[in-house]
Short mmCIF file of C-alpha atoms and ligand atoms in Angstrom, two decimals:
data_model
loop_
_atom_site.label_atom_id
_atom_site.label_comp_id
_atom_site.label_asym_id
_atom_site.label_seq_id
_atom_site.Cartn_x
_atom_site.Cartn_y
_atom_site.Cartn_z
CA MET Z 1 23.98 -37.14 -25.34
CA TYR Z 2 21.15 -37.20 -22.72
CA ILE Z 3 17.82 -38.77 -23.88
CA LYS Z 4 15.36 -35.99 -23.51
CA VAL Z 5 11.50 -35.97 -22.34
CA PRO Z 6 9.17 -36.91 -25.40
CA LYS Z 7 7.90 -34.02 -27.43
CA GLY Z 8 4.95 -32.58 -25.91
CA THR Z 9 5.60 -33.87 -22.30
CA GLN Z 10 7.20 -32.10 -19.34
CA ASP Z 11 8.70 -32.85 -15.86
CA VAL Z 12 7.01 -31.30 -12.92
CA LEU Z 13 10.20 -30.56 -10.77
CA PRO Z 14 10.26 -30.51 -7.25
CA GLU Z 15 10.52 -26.64 -7.28
CA ASN Z 16 7.05 -26.47 -8.80
CA ILE Z 17 5.24 -29.31 -7.09
CA SER Z 18 3.67 -27.28 -4.56
CA LYS Z 19 1.89 -25.54 -7.12
CA TRP Z 20 0.30 -28.86 -8.34
CA TYR Z 21 -0.79 -29.79 -4.61
CA TYR Z 22 -2.25 -26.31 -3.99
CA ILE Z 23 -4.36 -26.51 -7.29
CA GLU Z 24 -5.31 -29.99 -6.79
CA GLY Z 25 -6.22 -29.56 -3.18
CA MET Z 26 -8.32 -26.54 -4.04
CA ILE Z 27 -10.24 -28.41 -6.63
CA LYS Z 28 -10.83 -31.42 -4.46
CA GLU Z 29 -12.10 -29.17 -1.79
CA ILE Z 30 -14.60 -27.26 -3.98
CA LEU Z 31 -15.88 -30.60 -5.85
CA ASN Z 32 -16.48 -32.13 -2.32
CA LYS Z 33 -18.46 -29.19 -1.22
CA TYR Z 34 -20.78 -29.63 -4.38
CA GLY Z 35 -21.31 -33.30 -3.64
CA TYR Z 36 -18.90 -34.71 -6.29
CA ASN Z 37 -17.43 -38.23 -5.56
CA GLU Z 38 -13.91 -39.09 -7.21
CA ILE Z 39 -13.41 -41.86 -9.73
CA ARG Z 40 -10.20 -42.91 -11.24
CA THR Z 41 -10.22 -44.72 -14.58
CA PRO Z 42 -7.44 -46.45 -16.37
CA TYR Z 43 -5.12 -44.30 -18.37
CA PHE Z 44 -5.91 -46.68 -21.38
CA GLU Z 45 -8.97 -48.04 -22.92
CA TYR Z 46 -10.08 -50.02 -25.79
CA THR Z 47 -9.93 -47.80 -28.63
CA ASP Z 48 -13.49 -48.37 -29.53
CA LEU Z 49 -14.77 -46.51 -26.61
CA PHE Z 50 -13.19 -43.27 -27.83
CA VAL Z 51 -14.12 -43.85 -31.54
CA ARG Z 52 -17.89 -44.62 -30.58
CA GLY Z 53 -17.95 -42.03 -27.80
CA ILE Z 54 -16.09 -38.90 -29.15
CA GLY Z 55 -16.90 -39.42 -32.87
CA GLU Z 56 -15.19 -40.79 -35.77
CA SER Z 57 -15.14 -37.59 -37.59
CA THR Z 58 -13.43 -35.43 -34.87
CA ASP Z 59 -10.11 -34.28 -34.95
CA ILE Z 60 -9.04 -36.37 -31.72
CA VAL Z 61 -10.26 -39.57 -33.05
CA ASN Z 62 -9.05 -38.78 -36.60
CA LYS Z 63 -5.30 -37.74 -35.81
CA GLU Z 64 -4.56 -37.00 -32.21
CA MET Z 65 -5.00 -40.54 -30.25
CA PHE Z 66 -1.82 -42.49 -29.13
CA THR Z 67 -3.56 -45.82 -30.33
CA PHE Z 68 -1.32 -49.21 -29.79
CA PRO Z 69 -2.00 -52.77 -29.88
CA ASP Z 70 -1.65 -55.12 -26.91
CA ARG Z 71 0.17 -58.31 -27.17
CA LYS Z 72 -3.01 -60.28 -28.55
CA GLY Z 73 -3.52 -57.52 -31.32
CA ARG Z 74 -6.36 -55.71 -29.62
CA SER Z 75 -6.37 -52.13 -30.06
CA LEU Z 76 -5.70 -49.75 -27.03
CA THR Z 77 -5.71 -45.90 -26.73
CA LEU Z 78 -4.37 -43.56 -24.14
CA ARG Z 79 -7.37 -41.62 -23.12
CA PRO Z 80 -7.55 -38.35 -24.72
CA GLU Z 81 -10.25 -37.00 -22.63
CA GLY Z 82 -12.16 -38.15 -19.32
CA THR Z 83 -15.83 -38.38 -20.10
CA ALA Z 84 -16.11 -41.39 -22.29
CA PRO Z 85 -14.40 -43.54 -19.66
CA VAL Z 86 -16.40 -42.31 -16.75
CA VAL Z 87 -19.46 -43.23 -18.71
CA ARG Z 88 -18.03 -46.71 -19.61
CA ALA Z 89 -17.28 -47.20 -15.93
CA TYR Z 90 -20.61 -45.88 -15.14
CA LEU Z 91 -22.21 -48.76 -17.28
CA GLU Z 92 -19.81 -51.27 -16.30
CA ASN Z 93 -20.26 -50.87 -12.67
CA ARG Z 94 -23.99 -50.24 -12.79
CA MET Z 95 -23.93 -47.20 -11.08
CA ASP Z 96 -27.51 -46.34 -12.08
CA ARG Z 97 -28.37 -49.01 -9.05
CA ILE Z 98 -26.54 -46.67 -6.47
CA SER Z 99 -28.49 -43.68 -7.13
CA LYS Z 100 -30.55 -42.32 -9.94
CA VAL Z 101 -28.36 -39.32 -10.31
CA ILE Z 102 -24.40 -39.63 -9.96
CA LYS Z 103 -22.02 -36.81 -9.54
CA LEU Z 104 -18.41 -38.08 -10.43
CA PHE Z 105 -15.13 -35.97 -10.63
CA TYR Z 106 -11.69 -37.19 -12.04
CA LEU Z 107 -8.40 -35.54 -12.05
CA GLY Z 108 -5.54 -37.02 -13.98
CA PRO Z 109 -3.38 -37.02 -17.33
CA MET Z 110 -4.90 -37.09 -20.62
CA PHE Z 111 -2.94 -37.79 -24.01
CA ARG Z 112 -3.34 -36.22 -27.37
CA CYS Z 113 -0.97 -36.27 -30.22
CA GLU Z 114 -1.24 -32.71 -31.12
CA LYS Z 115 1.48 -30.17 -32.26
CA PRO Z 116 2.91 -28.92 -29.18
CA GLN Z 117 2.79 -25.09 -28.46
CA ALA Z 118 2.67 -22.90 -25.51
CA GLY Z 119 -0.17 -24.27 -23.63
CA ARG Z 120 -0.71 -27.36 -25.92
CA PHE Z 121 0.99 -30.62 -24.72
CA ARG Z 122 0.69 -34.26 -25.47
CA GLN Z 123 0.48 -35.01 -22.06
CA PHE Z 124 -1.87 -32.70 -20.11
CA THR Z 125 -3.85 -32.88 -16.96
CA GLN Z 126 -7.65 -32.53 -16.70
CA PHE Z 127 -10.14 -32.15 -14.05
CA GLY Z 128 -13.30 -32.97 -14.97
CA ILE Z 129 -16.97 -33.30 -13.40
CA GLU Z 130 -19.87 -35.28 -14.52
CA ILE Z 131 -23.62 -35.32 -13.48
CA ILE Z 132 -25.22 -38.35 -15.13
CA GLY Z 133 -28.87 -39.21 -14.65
CA THR Z 134 -30.68 -35.96 -14.90
CA LYS Z 135 -31.91 -33.67 -17.71
CA SER Z 136 -32.37 -30.74 -15.45
CA SER Z 137 -31.00 -27.46 -16.59
CA ALA Z 138 -30.32 -26.74 -12.88
CA ALA Z 139 -27.51 -29.23 -13.20
CA ASP Z 140 -25.98 -27.63 -16.50
CA ALA Z 141 -25.88 -24.25 -14.31
CA GLU Z 142 -24.48 -26.01 -11.36
CA VAL Z 143 -21.66 -27.42 -13.52
CA ILE Z 144 -20.68 -23.88 -14.79
CA LEU Z 145 -21.13 -22.41 -11.30
CA THR Z 146 -18.87 -25.10 -9.83
CA VAL Z 147 -16.15 -24.40 -12.21
CA LEU Z 148 -16.15 -20.74 -12.02
CA GLU Z 149 -15.91 -21.04 -8.15
CA VAL Z 150 -12.70 -23.11 -8.90
CA TYR Z 151 -11.31 -20.29 -10.85
CA LYS Z 152 -12.39 -17.68 -8.57
CA LYS Z 153 -11.00 -19.29 -5.62
CA LEU Z 154 -7.72 -19.50 -7.21
CA GLY Z 155 -7.92 -16.04 -7.99
CA LEU Z 156 -7.99 -15.95 -11.57
CA LYS Z 157 -9.36 -13.08 -13.35
CA ASN Z 158 -10.58 -12.04 -16.79
CA ILE Z 159 -12.28 -15.36 -17.25
CA GLU Z 160 -14.83 -14.98 -19.96
CA THR Z 161 -18.05 -17.64 -19.81
CA VAL Z 162 -18.97 -18.43 -23.52
CA ILE Z 163 -22.34 -20.44 -23.76
CA ASN Z 164 -24.43 -22.01 -26.55
CA SER Z 165 -26.94 -24.59 -27.28
CA VAL Z 166 -26.27 -27.10 -29.91
CA GLY Z 167 -29.50 -28.73 -29.82
CA CYS Z 168 -30.70 -32.26 -29.75
CA LYS Z 169 -30.48 -35.20 -32.25
CA LYS Z 170 -33.82 -33.85 -33.83
CA CYS Z 171 -33.36 -30.12 -34.14
CA ARG Z 172 -29.51 -30.45 -34.90
CA ALA Z 173 -30.23 -32.88 -37.78
CA ASN Z 174 -32.39 -30.17 -39.26
CA TYR Z 175 -29.83 -27.30 -38.63
CA ILE Z 176 -27.02 -29.61 -40.10
CA GLN Z 177 -28.95 -29.98 -43.50
CA LYS Z 178 -29.28 -25.95 -43.64
CA LEU Z 179 -25.62 -25.54 -42.65
CA LYS Z 180 -24.57 -28.25 -45.17
CA LYS Z 181 -26.70 -26.46 -47.89
CA TYR Z 182 -25.14 -23.26 -47.22
CA LEU Z 183 -21.45 -24.47 -47.10
CA LYS Z 184 -21.93 -26.07 -50.27
CA ILE Z 185 -22.86 -22.72 -51.76
CA LYS Z 186 -19.64 -21.31 -50.48
CA LYS Z 187 -17.58 -24.47 -50.85
CA ASP Z 188 -14.84 -23.06 -53.26
CA PHE Z 189 -14.17 -20.28 -50.65
CA LEU Z 190 -13.53 -22.57 -47.60
CA CYS Z 191 -10.28 -23.56 -46.49
CA SER Z 192 -8.76 -27.05 -47.77
CA GLU Z 193 -9.68 -28.76 -44.38
CA CYS Z 194 -13.31 -27.46 -44.24
CA LYS Z 195 -14.07 -28.04 -47.80
CA GLU Z 196 -13.01 -31.71 -46.92
CA ARG Z 197 -14.99 -31.99 -43.75
CA TYR Z 198 -18.11 -29.98 -44.25
CA LEU Z 199 -20.10 -32.98 -45.73
CA LYS Z 200 -18.88 -35.37 -42.86
CA ASN Z 201 -18.96 -32.85 -39.78
CA PRO Z 202 -20.21 -29.62 -40.98
CA LEU Z 203 -20.40 -28.11 -37.25
CA ARG Z 204 -16.63 -28.08 -37.20
CA ALA Z 205 -16.54 -25.43 -39.85
CA LEU Z 206 -18.29 -22.99 -37.46
CA ASP Z 207 -14.96 -23.51 -35.13
CA CYS Z 208 -12.53 -23.04 -38.02
CA LYS Z 209 -9.85 -20.23 -37.23
CA LYS Z 210 -8.79 -19.75 -40.81
CA GLU Z 211 -9.85 -16.27 -42.23
CA SER Z 212 -10.91 -17.51 -45.41
CA CYS Z 213 -13.70 -19.54 -43.41
CA LYS Z 214 -14.24 -16.89 -40.75
CA GLY Z 215 -16.33 -14.45 -43.11
CA ILE Z 216 -18.32 -17.32 -44.52
CA ILE Z 217 -19.35 -18.64 -41.14
CA GLU Z 218 -20.18 -15.28 -40.00
CA ASP Z 219 -23.32 -15.48 -42.48
CA ALA Z 220 -24.07 -19.21 -42.00
CA PRO Z 221 -27.49 -20.13 -40.45
CA ILE Z 222 -27.33 -20.09 -36.62
CA ILE Z 223 -28.02 -23.10 -34.49
CA THR Z 224 -29.79 -21.35 -31.66
CA GLU Z 225 -32.37 -19.96 -34.42
CA ASN Z 226 -33.15 -23.67 -35.14
CA LEU Z 227 -33.58 -25.16 -31.98
CA CYS Z 228 -36.92 -27.17 -31.15
CA PRO Z 229 -39.09 -25.86 -28.36
CA GLU Z 230 -37.84 -28.44 -25.65
CA CYS Z 231 -34.07 -27.37 -26.65
CA GLU Z 232 -35.03 -23.51 -26.56
CA LEU Z 233 -36.65 -23.90 -23.06
CA HIS Z 234 -33.62 -25.82 -21.68
CA PHE Z 235 -31.40 -23.00 -22.98
CA ALA Z 236 -33.32 -20.15 -21.32
CA GLU Z 237 -33.58 -21.99 -17.97
CA VAL Z 238 -29.88 -22.56 -17.91
CA LYS Z 239 -29.44 -18.77 -18.76
CA SER Z 240 -31.91 -17.90 -16.19
CA TYR Z 241 -30.26 -20.01 -13.40
CA LEU Z 242 -26.84 -18.40 -14.38
CA ASN Z 243 -28.45 -14.83 -14.37
CA SER Z 244 -30.17 -15.48 -10.91
CA GLN Z 245 -26.61 -16.12 -9.50
CA LYS Z 246 -25.46 -12.86 -11.43
CA ILE Z 247 -23.04 -14.83 -13.71
CA ILE Z 248 -21.93 -12.83 -16.61
CA PHE Z 249 -21.68 -14.85 -19.68
CA HIS Z 250 -21.58 -14.42 -23.58
CA GLU Z 251 -23.62 -16.31 -26.08
CA ASN Z 252 -21.79 -17.44 -28.93
CA PRO Z 253 -24.12 -19.37 -31.47
CA ARG Z 254 -20.71 -20.61 -33.33
CA LEU Z 255 -19.55 -22.36 -30.39
CA VAL Z 256 -19.33 -25.96 -30.97
CA ARG Z 257 -16.86 -28.18 -29.08
CA GLY Z 258 -14.27 -30.64 -30.32
CA LEU Z 259 -16.14 -33.82 -29.27
CA ASP Z 260 -19.13 -34.95 -31.10
CA TYR Z 261 -21.26 -36.03 -28.15
CA TYR Z 262 -22.43 -32.63 -26.99
CA THR Z 263 -26.38 -31.73 -26.85
CA LYS Z 264 -28.18 -28.81 -25.78
CA THR Z 265 -25.80 -26.82 -23.68
CA ALA Z 266 -22.19 -26.16 -24.59
CA PHE Z 267 -19.94 -23.72 -22.94
CA GLU Z 268 -16.27 -22.73 -22.72
CA PHE Z 269 -14.11 -20.63 -20.52
CA ILE Z 270 -11.65 -18.27 -21.94
CA SER Z 271 -8.78 -16.85 -20.10
CA GLY Z 272 -7.79 -13.33 -21.59
CA GLY Z 273 -4.16 -13.08 -22.39
CA LEU Z 274 -3.34 -16.98 -22.94
CA GLY Z 275 -2.53 -16.45 -26.56
CA ALA Z 276 -3.91 -18.94 -29.12
CA GLN Z 277 -4.59 -21.58 -26.38
CA ASN Z 278 -6.93 -19.51 -24.43
CA ALA Z 279 -9.60 -22.07 -23.63
CA ILE Z 280 -9.02 -23.08 -20.01
CA GLY Z 281 -11.99 -25.21 -19.62
CA GLY Z 282 -15.12 -26.37 -21.43
CA GLY Z 283 -17.99 -28.80 -21.21
CA GLY Z 284 -21.78 -29.34 -21.99
CA ARG Z 285 -24.49 -31.76 -21.85
CA TYR Z 286 -24.42 -35.12 -23.53
CA ASP Z 287 -27.64 -36.57 -23.37
CA ASP Z 288 -26.96 -39.44 -25.95
CA LEU Z 289 -23.66 -40.64 -24.83
CA VAL Z 290 -24.70 -43.18 -22.27
CA GLU Z 291 -26.88 -45.08 -24.95
CA GLU Z 292 -24.35 -44.61 -27.55
CA LEU Z 293 -22.04 -46.69 -25.08
CA GLY Z 294 -24.51 -49.23 -24.78
CA GLY Z 295 -26.68 -48.03 -21.92
CA LYS Z 296 -30.32 -46.99 -21.60
CA PRO Z 297 -30.99 -43.39 -22.37
CA THR Z 298 -29.74 -41.29 -19.47
CA PRO Z 299 -29.15 -37.54 -19.77
CA ALA Z 300 -26.10 -36.03 -18.58
CA VAL Z 301 -23.72 -33.05 -18.33
CA GLY Z 302 -20.11 -32.31 -17.50
CA PHE Z 303 -17.04 -30.16 -18.03
CA ALA Z 304 -13.24 -30.84 -18.20
CA ALA Z 305 -10.38 -28.19 -17.58
CA GLY Z 306 -6.70 -28.39 -18.03
CA LEU Z 307 -4.62 -27.82 -15.05
CA GLU Z 308 -1.25 -26.75 -16.99
CA ARG Z 309 -3.27 -23.64 -18.57
CA MET Z 310 -4.76 -22.74 -15.24
CA ILE Z 311 -1.01 -22.73 -13.93
CA ILE Z 312 -0.07 -20.55 -16.61
CA ALA Z 313 -2.65 -18.25 -16.51
CA ILE Z 314 -1.95 -17.85 -12.66
CA ASP Z 315 1.88 -17.29 -13.37
CA GLN Z 316 0.87 -14.76 -15.95
CA GLN Z 317 -1.59 -13.00 -13.91
CA LYS Z 318 0.96 -12.64 -11.21
CA ILE Z 319 -1.11 -14.13 -8.55
CA GLU Z 320 0.93 -15.15 -5.69
CA TRP Z 321 1.30 -19.01 -4.94
CA PRO Z 322 0.90 -19.83 -1.19
CA ARG Z 323 4.05 -20.92 0.21
CA GLY Z 324 4.89 -24.55 0.21
CA LYS Z 325 5.32 -26.13 3.65
CA GLY Z 326 8.77 -26.18 4.42
CA LEU Z 327 10.68 -28.81 6.59
CA ASP Z 328 10.00 -28.69 10.49
CA VAL Z 329 13.50 -29.90 11.74
CA PHE Z 330 16.97 -30.01 9.85
CA VAL Z 331 19.24 -31.86 11.98
CA ALA Z 332 23.05 -30.92 11.60
CA GLN Z 333 26.08 -32.47 13.09
CA VAL Z 334 29.45 -31.00 14.12
CA ASN Z 335 31.16 -34.19 13.85
CA GLU Z 336 30.31 -37.30 11.72
CA LYS Z 337 31.61 -39.44 14.68
CA ASN Z 338 28.01 -38.65 16.21
CA LYS Z 339 26.02 -39.86 13.04
CA ASP Z 340 24.52 -42.57 14.95
CA THR Z 341 23.06 -40.11 17.40
CA VAL Z 342 21.87 -37.88 14.61
CA PHE Z 343 20.07 -40.98 12.70
CA LYS Z 344 18.14 -41.94 15.98
CA LEU Z 345 17.40 -38.59 16.91
CA LEU Z 346 15.99 -37.61 13.23
CA GLN Z 347 13.78 -40.89 13.30
CA GLU Z 348 12.41 -39.94 16.71
CA ILE Z 349 11.45 -36.61 15.62
CA ARG Z 350 9.88 -38.00 12.64
CA ASN Z 351 7.91 -40.60 15.02
CA ASN Z 352 6.50 -37.91 16.71
CA GLY Z 353 4.79 -36.50 13.37
CA LEU Z 354 7.21 -33.64 12.34
CA SER Z 355 9.11 -33.63 9.01
CA ALA Z 356 12.87 -34.07 9.67
CA ASP Z 357 15.77 -34.24 7.47
CA MET Z 358 19.57 -34.17 7.48
CA ASP Z 359 22.52 -33.82 5.07
CA TYR Z 360 24.00 -36.94 3.90
CA SER Z 361 26.79 -35.32 1.85
CA GLY Z 362 29.12 -34.85 5.07
CA GLY Z 363 29.51 -31.39 4.48
CA SER Z 364 30.65 -28.81 6.91
CA LEU Z 365 28.52 -27.39 9.43
CA LYS Z 366 28.36 -24.00 7.44
CA SER Z 367 27.34 -25.95 4.36
CA GLN Z 368 24.77 -27.87 6.40
CA MET Z 369 23.24 -24.53 7.78
CA ARG Z 370 23.10 -23.29 4.33
CA MET Z 371 21.03 -26.29 3.23
CA ALA Z 372 18.98 -25.78 6.14
CA ASN Z 373 18.01 -22.22 5.00
CA LYS Z 374 17.83 -23.44 1.36
CA ILE Z 375 15.00 -26.05 2.27
CA GLU Z 376 13.30 -23.46 4.50
CA ALA Z 377 13.44 -25.45 7.92
CA ARG Z 378 11.66 -23.89 10.51
CA TYR Z 379 14.37 -25.12 13.23
CA THR Z 380 17.73 -26.52 13.01
CA ILE Z 381 19.39 -28.87 15.68
CA ILE Z 382 22.71 -28.66 15.99
CA VAL Z 383 24.40 -31.78 17.62
CA GLY Z 384 27.77 -30.70 18.81
CA GLU Z 385 30.30 -32.68 20.73
CA GLU Z 386 30.28 -30.80 23.94
CA GLU Z 387 26.44 -30.40 24.33
CA LEU Z 388 26.05 -33.93 23.40
CA SER Z 389 28.26 -34.83 26.50
CA LYS Z 390 25.59 -33.15 28.85
CA ASN Z 391 22.93 -34.97 26.69
CA MET Z 392 21.87 -31.66 25.11
CA VAL Z 393 21.69 -30.30 21.55
CA ILE Z 394 21.29 -26.54 20.28
CA LEU Z 395 18.05 -25.64 18.91
CA ARG Z 396 18.25 -22.53 16.40
CA ASN Z 397 14.95 -20.93 15.29
CA MET Z 398 15.64 -20.16 11.59
CA GLN Z 399 13.41 -17.26 11.42
CA THR Z 400 14.27 -15.32 14.79
CA LYS Z 401 17.84 -16.78 14.62
CA GLU Z 402 17.57 -17.15 18.35
CA GLN Z 403 19.70 -20.38 19.64
CA LYS Z 404 19.17 -22.19 23.01
CA GLU Z 405 20.62 -25.46 24.40
CA LEU Z 406 18.11 -27.87 25.49
CA LYS Z 407 18.01 -31.58 26.98
CA ILE Z 408 17.48 -34.12 24.41
CA ASP Z 409 14.54 -35.37 26.38
CA ASN Z 410 12.60 -32.01 26.25
CA LEU Z 411 13.18 -31.42 22.49
CA ILE Z 412 9.95 -33.05 21.20
CA ASN Z 413 7.84 -31.21 23.74
CA GLU Z 414 9.71 -27.87 22.51
CA LEU Z 415 9.10 -28.67 18.92
CA SER Z 416 5.41 -29.65 18.95
P1 LIG G 1 -11.47 -30.54 -24.20
O1 LIG G 1 -11.50 -31.85 -23.49
O2 LIG G 1 -11.04 -30.45 -25.68
O3 LIG G 1 -12.86 -30.10 -24.13
O4 LIG G 1 -10.71 -29.71 -23.56
C1 LIG G 1 -10.74 -29.24 -22.22
C2 LIG G 1 -9.74 -28.40 -21.50
O5 LIG G 1 -8.60 -29.20 -21.54
C3 LIG G 1 -9.33 -27.08 -22.42
O6 LIG G 1 -10.04 -26.26 -22.28
C4 LIG G 1 -7.87 -27.06 -22.15
O7 LIG G 1 -7.81 -26.41 -20.79
C5 LIG G 1 -7.29 -28.50 -21.65
N1 LIG G 1 -6.59 -29.14 -22.83
C6 LIG G 1 -7.30 -29.73 -23.95
N2 LIG G 1 -6.19 -30.06 -24.76
C7 LIG G 1 -4.98 -29.68 -24.18
C8 LIG G 1 -3.67 -30.00 -24.52
N3 LIG G 1 -3.13 -30.57 -25.80
N4 LIG G 1 -2.97 -29.28 -23.83
C9 LIG G 1 -3.32 -28.84 -22.58
N5 LIG G 1 -4.47 -28.72 -22.22
C10 LIG G 1 -5.40 -29.01 -22.90
#
């Protein structure tokens, strides 16, 4: 029996790789336009980074991390998200010395030991952006605009933008007390999970999908009615920036995200028709995280989106993918005897900047031509006995099916 791919992971096969190149290219192009520079952090970090960064009482830290000891017994974790590692790198590399405000992006795999289902994997790919060093509400709006541009350029429709403010340390603490008090009264009607977590992390109950909790949450105190003046103003400014750009958004005062570090603005993008896993991106402000991880107080805002869900949404909305770039030249040989000439020719074509390939399986000319068609070669060069004796080959345009004989010396000129 074959060994299968681990649960919750998947291969990206060559026939699908052009989708990835296309999305990744589009993301990088847009992020460059907005002034973000790429950062690449390791795929694993010391576990403590995530425990301190994401929060001990979050689902991610509690039950979703792939954690293992190194040979000296130090606890390591495959990164479940990108923000804490980026902030760690920001601090470790003293990026505050480069510039007061730093704009970074990342793109790569994340790992969460969740129950796999459609659109939810144990290894998935996120792109994320972070603006570190500013408390300006314009930065929050810019992050939202940047991501919406990515979705728009990919042709995605029915993307709902949902925003909220979860307040700052000060006003949230007051709100949490109110919420706890309310949930305590309703405790007996909460689901078993919320019964347990409402004391440690009552905000999570706001996000509970269980029917038993939904009704209770509907009447719970609302965070946006409990914001301090500073948070209130900040939220109003973010909305005003979005309105000025004619962005349609919905406010959901129950939107809390699965990571503890968010302050003030929190937002999520929902793609209609994706089923239960319909969040295709989300983010928010995290003004305390840099300090939490040992730096001086530094405000920041960011976002992350899952590429797999974006691909699923594109396929579901039947948006046409651009065609992948096929091979420039396929070289077919009539007789194996000429394999040295074919080998030389192939390499010469490549040396001149064109992509070229041949069939190494030793098949008939017919099967070689089938292969040239399958890989969508633009041209096929047929190296035949008779032509070769005249230092010539046959050049076939695979689209028009036109063929002509050509001197080998003129070949590169003709193809370029
Ligand atoms: P989060 O880091 O939880 O805020 O997630 C940000 C985005 O990453 C989500 O909106 C999803 O698009 C994607 N995402 C998160 N978890 C998964 C997962 N297990 N599988 C696939 N995509 C995910």
